GROMACS .gro file of C-alpha atoms in nm:
model
  265
    1MET     CA    1   0.625   1.878   1.189
    2GLN     CA    2   0.832   1.595   1.044
    3PRO     CA    3   0.655   1.395   0.771
    4TRP     CA    4   0.736   1.024   0.732
    5ALA     CA    5   0.624   0.734   0.514
    6LEU     CA    6   0.516   0.375   0.575
    7VAL     CA    7   0.561   0.095   0.318
    8THR     CA    8   0.419  -0.240   0.424
    9PRO     CA    9   0.529  -0.500   0.328
   10ALA     CA   10   0.853  -0.394   0.161
   11SER     CA   11   1.052  -0.717   0.149
   12ARG     CA   12   1.002  -0.773  -0.226
   13GLY     CA   13   0.804  -0.676  -0.535
   14ILE     CA   14   0.625  -0.342  -0.553
   15GLY     CA   15   0.673  -0.267  -0.184
   16LEU     CA   16   1.049  -0.303  -0.213
   17GLU     CA   17   1.054  -0.068  -0.511
   18PHE     CA   18   0.828   0.183  -0.337
   19ALA     CA   19   1.066   0.198  -0.041
   20ARG     CA   20   1.363   0.247  -0.274
   21ARG     CA   21   1.187   0.525  -0.467
   22LEU     CA   22   1.091   0.711  -0.152
   23LEU     CA   23   1.450   0.703  -0.032
   24GLN     CA   24   1.577   0.819  -0.373
   25TYR     CA   25   1.327   1.090  -0.460
   26THR     CA   26   1.210   1.231  -0.125
   27ASN     CA   27   1.384   1.355   0.188
   28ILE     CA   28   1.161   1.197   0.450
   29PRO     CA   29   1.223   0.897   0.678
   30VAL     CA   30   1.076   0.569   0.556
   31VAL     CA   31   0.943   0.286   0.770
   32ALA     CA   32   0.955  -0.039   0.571
   33THR     CA   33   0.817  -0.363   0.709
   34ALA     CA   34   0.886  -0.731   0.658
   35ARG     CA   35   0.752  -1.047   0.815
   36ARG     CA   36   1.102  -1.186   0.872
   37ASP     CA   37   1.466  -1.136   0.768
   38LEU     CA   38   1.465  -0.765   0.857
   39ASP     CA   39   1.838  -0.723   0.796
   40GLN     CA   40   1.802  -0.879   0.451
   41THR     CA   41   1.512  -0.649   0.368
   42ARG     CA   42   1.717  -0.350   0.476
   43GLU     CA   43   2.004  -0.465   0.255
   44HIS     CA   44   1.776  -0.515  -0.046
   45VAL     CA   45   1.614  -0.172  -0.006
   46LEU     CA   46   1.950   0.007   0.021
   47THR     CA   47   2.137  -0.186  -0.249
   48GLY     CA   48   2.272   0.059  -0.507
   49LEU     CA   49   2.147   0.370  -0.326
   50ALA     CA   50   2.490   0.512  -0.259
   51ASP     CA   51   2.379   0.871  -0.196
   52VAL     CA   52   2.096   0.788   0.044
   53GLN     CA   53   2.131   0.851   0.417
   54GLU     CA   54   2.086   0.503   0.558
   55ASP     CA   55   1.949   0.630   0.888
   56ARG     CA   56   1.637   0.747   0.700
   57LEU     CA   57   1.533   0.382   0.665
   58HIS     CA   58   1.373   0.197   0.956
   59VAL     CA   59   1.277  -0.169   0.907
   60LEU     CA   60   1.014  -0.308   1.143
   61ARG     CA   61   0.854  -0.651   1.170
   62VAL     CA   62   0.492  -0.676   1.057
   63ASP     CA   63   0.301  -0.997   0.987
   64MET     CA   64  -0.036  -0.919   0.827
   65LEU     CA   65  -0.182  -1.228   0.994
   66ASP     CA   66  -0.068  -1.123   1.342
   67GLU     CA   67  -0.230  -0.815   1.494
   68GLU     CA   68   0.015  -0.815   1.783
   69SER     CA   69   0.305  -0.765   1.541
   70ILE     CA   70   0.121  -0.469   1.384
   71SER     CA   71   0.054  -0.319   1.726
   72SER     CA   72   0.417  -0.364   1.828
   73ALA     CA   73   0.538  -0.200   1.507
   74ALA     CA   74   0.307   0.096   1.572
   75SER     CA   75   0.455   0.129   1.921
   76GLU     CA   76   0.806   0.133   1.774
   77ALA     CA   77   0.698   0.392   1.518
   78ALA     CA   78   0.561   0.610   1.798
   79LYS     CA   79   0.906   0.615   1.958
   80LEU     CA   80   1.072   0.704   1.628
   81PHE     CA   81   0.812   0.967   1.537
   82PRO     CA   82   0.635   1.117   1.841
   83LYS     CA   83   0.294   1.248   1.739
   84LYS     CA   84   0.367   1.597   1.875
   85GLU     CA   85   0.668   1.620   1.644
   86ALA     CA   86   0.582   1.415   1.335
   87TYR     CA   87   0.294   1.282   1.127
   88LEU     CA   88   0.241   1.006   0.870
   89HIS     CA   89   0.233   1.172   0.527
   90LEU     CA   90   0.216   0.861   0.310
   91SER     CA   91   0.112   0.506   0.388
   92LEU     CA   92   0.141   0.239   0.120
   93CYS     CA   93  -0.040  -0.075   0.236
   94LEU     CA   94   0.038  -0.350  -0.015
   95PRO     CA   95  -0.040  -0.708   0.093
   96GLY     CA   96  -0.162  -0.949  -0.173
   97LEU     CA   97  -0.252  -1.317  -0.192
   98LEU     CA   98  -0.429  -1.499  -0.477
   99PHE     CA   99  -0.581  -1.845  -0.517
  100PRO     CA  100  -0.731  -1.857  -0.871
  101GLU     CA  101  -1.061  -2.041  -0.831
  102LYS     CA  102  -1.203  -2.081  -1.183
  103SER     CA  103  -1.523  -2.251  -1.068
  104PRO     CA  104  -1.714  -2.262  -0.735
  105THR     CA  105  -1.601  -2.621  -0.681
  106GLN     CA  106  -1.240  -2.500  -0.652
  107ILE     CA  107  -1.312  -2.272  -0.356
  108ASN     CA  108  -1.123  -2.398  -0.052
  109TYR     CA  109  -1.241  -2.264   0.283
  110ASP     CA  110  -0.897  -2.231   0.439
  111ASP     CA  111  -0.749  -2.068   0.127
  112ALA     CA  112  -1.040  -1.825   0.105
  113LEU     CA  113  -1.005  -1.736   0.472
  114LEU     CA  114  -0.632  -1.680   0.431
  115THR     CA  115  -0.702  -1.456   0.129
  116PHE     CA  116  -0.936  -1.235   0.332
  117ARG     CA  117  -0.704  -1.228   0.631
  118THR     CA  118  -0.416  -1.116   0.410
  119ASN     CA  119  -0.582  -0.886   0.157
  120THR     CA  120  -0.857  -0.728   0.369
  121LEU     CA  121  -0.816  -0.784   0.742
  122GLY     CA  122  -0.441  -0.710   0.732
  123PRO     CA  123  -0.500  -0.360   0.591
  124MET     CA  124  -0.784  -0.308   0.839
  125MET     CA  125  -0.554  -0.388   1.130
  126LEU     CA  126  -0.294  -0.151   0.986
  127LEU     CA  127  -0.564   0.118   0.983
  128LYS     CA  128  -0.647   0.042   1.342
  129HIS     CA  129  -0.291   0.084   1.468
  130PHE     CA  130  -0.128   0.328   1.223
  131SER     CA  131  -0.409   0.568   1.129
  132PRO     CA  132  -0.359   0.768   1.453
  133PHE     CA  133  -0.027   0.887   1.303
  134LEU     CA  134  -0.210   1.065   1.019
  135PRO     CA  135  -0.263   1.440   1.052
  136ARG     CA  136  -0.568   1.591   1.218
  137LYS     CA  137  -0.744   1.910   1.117
  138SER     CA  138  -0.524   2.098   1.364
  139THR     CA  139  -0.196   1.951   1.233
  140LYS     CA  140   0.039   2.190   1.058
  141LEU     CA  141   0.159   2.004   0.750
  142ALA     CA  142   0.521   2.024   0.639
  143GLU     CA  143   0.627   2.293   0.396
  144ALA     CA  144   0.636   2.208   0.025
  145GLU     CA  145   1.017   2.196   0.019
  146ASP     CA  146   1.006   1.920   0.281
  147THR     CA  147   0.760   1.706   0.085
  148VAL     CA  148   0.920   1.705  -0.260
  149GLY     CA  149   0.820   1.388  -0.445
  150LEU     CA  150   0.512   1.342  -0.228
  151PRO     CA  151   0.140   1.425  -0.255
  152GLY     CA  152   0.021   1.765  -0.137
  153GLN     CA  153  -0.183   1.610   0.145
  154ALA     CA  154  -0.135   1.297   0.352
  155VAL     CA  155  -0.248   0.984   0.166
  156TRP     CA  156  -0.333   0.636   0.290
  157ALA     CA  157  -0.314   0.410  -0.016
  158THR     CA  158  -0.410   0.042  -0.012
  159MET     CA  159  -0.339  -0.204  -0.292
  160SER     CA  160  -0.655  -0.320  -0.462
  161ALA     CA  161  -0.709  -0.468  -0.811
  162ARG     CA  162  -0.931  -0.411  -1.112
  163VAL     CA  163  -1.093  -0.749  -1.050
  164GLY     CA  164  -1.225  -0.603  -0.724
  165SER     CA  165  -1.463  -0.390  -0.931
  166ILE     CA  166  -1.816  -0.532  -0.926
  167SER     CA  167  -1.943  -0.331  -1.223
  168ASP     CA  168  -1.638  -0.427  -1.432
  169ASN     CA  169  -1.666  -0.801  -1.361
  170GLN     CA  170  -1.735  -0.960  -1.699
  171LEU     CA  171  -1.539  -1.285  -1.663
  172GLY     CA  172  -1.618  -1.423  -1.316
  173GLY     CA  173  -1.382  -1.660  -1.136
  174TRP     CA  174  -1.124  -1.579  -0.869
  175TYR     CA  175  -1.402  -1.565  -0.609
  176SER     CA  176  -1.193  -1.512  -0.298
  177TYR     CA  177  -0.950  -1.265  -0.452
  178ARG     CA  178  -1.222  -1.059  -0.622
  179ALA     CA  179  -1.428  -1.044  -0.306
  180SER     CA  180  -1.131  -0.954  -0.086
  181LYS     CA  181  -1.031  -0.667  -0.317
  182ALA     CA  182  -1.389  -0.543  -0.346
  183ALA     CA  183  -1.383  -0.534   0.033
  184VAL     CA  184  -1.059  -0.333   0.022
  185ASN     CA  185  -1.237  -0.071  -0.188
  186GLN     CA  186  -1.520  -0.056   0.065
  187VAL     CA  187  -1.272  -0.015   0.349
  188THR     CA  188  -1.098   0.262   0.150
  189LYS     CA  189  -1.424   0.454   0.109
  190THR     CA  190  -1.532   0.400   0.468
  191PHE     CA  191  -1.197   0.511   0.605
  192ASP     CA  192  -1.198   0.816   0.380
  193ASN     CA  193  -1.534   0.916   0.525
  194TYR     CA  194  -1.368   0.903   0.868
  195LEU     CA  195  -1.077   1.116   0.747
  196ARG     CA  196  -1.314   1.380   0.610
  197THR     CA  197  -1.421   1.437   0.970
  198SER     CA  198  -1.090   1.387   1.151
  199ALA     CA  199  -0.848   1.548   0.903
  200GLY     CA  200  -1.058   1.747   0.660
  201GLU     CA  201  -0.854   1.805   0.345
  202LYS     CA  202  -0.523   1.724   0.515
  203ALA     CA  203  -0.554   1.346   0.467
  204MET     CA  204  -0.740   1.112   0.237
  205SER     CA  205  -0.766   0.744   0.153
  206ILE     CA  206  -0.744   0.584  -0.191
  207SER     CA  207  -0.686   0.237  -0.333
  208LEU     CA  208  -0.462   0.140  -0.624
  209HIS     CA  209  -0.457  -0.104  -0.915
  210PRO     CA  210  -0.101  -0.171  -1.041
  211GLY     CA  211  -0.181  -0.369  -1.355
  212THR     CA  212  -0.027  -0.714  -1.395
  213VAL     CA  213   0.316  -0.705  -1.235
  214LYS     CA  214   0.589  -0.962  -1.270
  215THR     CA  215   0.585  -1.084  -0.910
  216GLY     CA  216   0.514  -1.415  -0.745
  217LEU     CA  217   0.147  -1.321  -0.708
  218SER     CA  218   0.088  -1.328  -1.085
  219GLU     CA  219   0.354  -1.575  -1.196
  220GLU     CA  220   0.102  -1.841  -1.298
  221PHE     CA  221  -0.059  -1.599  -1.546
  222TRP     CA  222   0.242  -1.435  -1.712
  223SER     CA  223   0.197  -1.634  -2.035
  224ASN     CA  224  -0.162  -1.507  -2.071
  225VAL     CA  225  -0.075  -1.137  -2.047
  226LYS     CA  226  -0.077  -0.932  -2.366
  227GLU     CA  227   0.258  -0.804  -2.489
  228GLY     CA  228   0.357  -0.482  -2.316
  229LYS     CA  229   0.108  -0.535  -2.031
  230LEU     CA  230   0.331  -0.734  -1.794
  231PHE     CA  231   0.511  -0.477  -1.584
  232THR     CA  232   0.823  -0.491  -1.373
  233ALA     CA  233   0.781  -0.404  -1.005
  234GLU     CA  234   1.005  -0.103  -1.060
  235PHE     CA  235   0.781   0.030  -1.340
  236ALA     CA  236   0.465  -0.033  -1.136
  237ALA     CA  237   0.606   0.154  -0.836
  238GLU     CA  238   0.709   0.446  -1.057
  239LYS     CA  239   0.365   0.476  -1.222
  240LEU     CA  240   0.170   0.428  -0.899
  241MET     CA  241   0.383   0.689  -0.724
  242GLU     CA  242   0.295   0.931  -1.005
  243VAL     CA  243  -0.072   0.849  -0.952
  244VAL     CA  244  -0.053   0.901  -0.575
  245ASN     CA  245   0.132   1.230  -0.613
  246SER     CA  246  -0.117   1.366  -0.866
  247ARG     CA  247  -0.432   1.290  -0.664
  248THR     CA  248  -0.627   1.581  -0.516
  249VAL     CA  249  -0.892   1.573  -0.246
  250GLY     CA  250  -1.150   1.549  -0.525
  251ASP     CA  251  -1.014   1.199  -0.597
  252ARG     CA  252  -1.050   1.071  -0.243
  253GLY     CA  253  -1.219   0.746  -0.144
  254ARG     CA  254  -1.184   0.585  -0.487
  255CYS     CA  255  -0.967   0.329  -0.667
  256TRP     CA  256  -0.715   0.444  -0.930
  257ASP     CA  257  -0.516   0.238  -1.177
  258TRP     CA  258  -0.153   0.279  -1.281
  259LYS     CA  259  -0.255   0.512  -1.565
  260GLY     CA  260  -0.437   0.745  -1.328
  261GLU     CA  261  -0.781   0.629  -1.447
  262GLU     CA  262  -1.055   0.543  -1.200
  263VAL     CA  263  -1.148   0.178  -1.151
  264PRO     CA  264  -1.528   0.177  -1.115
  265PRO     CA  265  -1.684   0.032  -0.796
   0.00000   0.00000   0.00000
């Protein structure tokens, strides 16, 4: 069986660096997604990767706010990787949107709705349409030499955040973002319960906290970050890939930070 990976979105930031790392340090095909400018995304992912087989990269259109685009991308993936011949070994689901409400009076209904649609419902729709590509209990996983640089079992990883932790919430604020990421962690656990039944130990679900990364999402807060705690997207992708690859089935259903430490629920 041919393993493959999904990185969505991959047009910039951590997703872009994840796609580049997978092409550099593994041998499997990579499906990267972007909302628009697919050719530009392909160019950005491949820039400087002289030794990479370009036909390993497939760029598909996915808009997290448009279920039809997710369904269409899944249909295209099914043509590229028929389920009788291939399975999804790694899915990195990475959407993120933040409106920093410091007090309840700053909560805007439309902004809050957009936050949930992007951060929570987008990943849920990806689960709906792409989870059937994950292995089942009966699936014969690829040999170790074919999954170098990858976790030992299939992993569905969704981007969360430390501020999604309820027990760790000491500061308040960021109502919509906190709530949407707490919901991501609930979806992660619920989906992992499903995988326990459908895939056994051949697939699991986790969520990830990357730290504060120098992307557009956190730009407003860069000046408040302690020295040495503002990471490049390349560093974040490297550390999170190490975390994903070192998880075992005993770590399933939980949220892990870039250091490999659990973020409490």
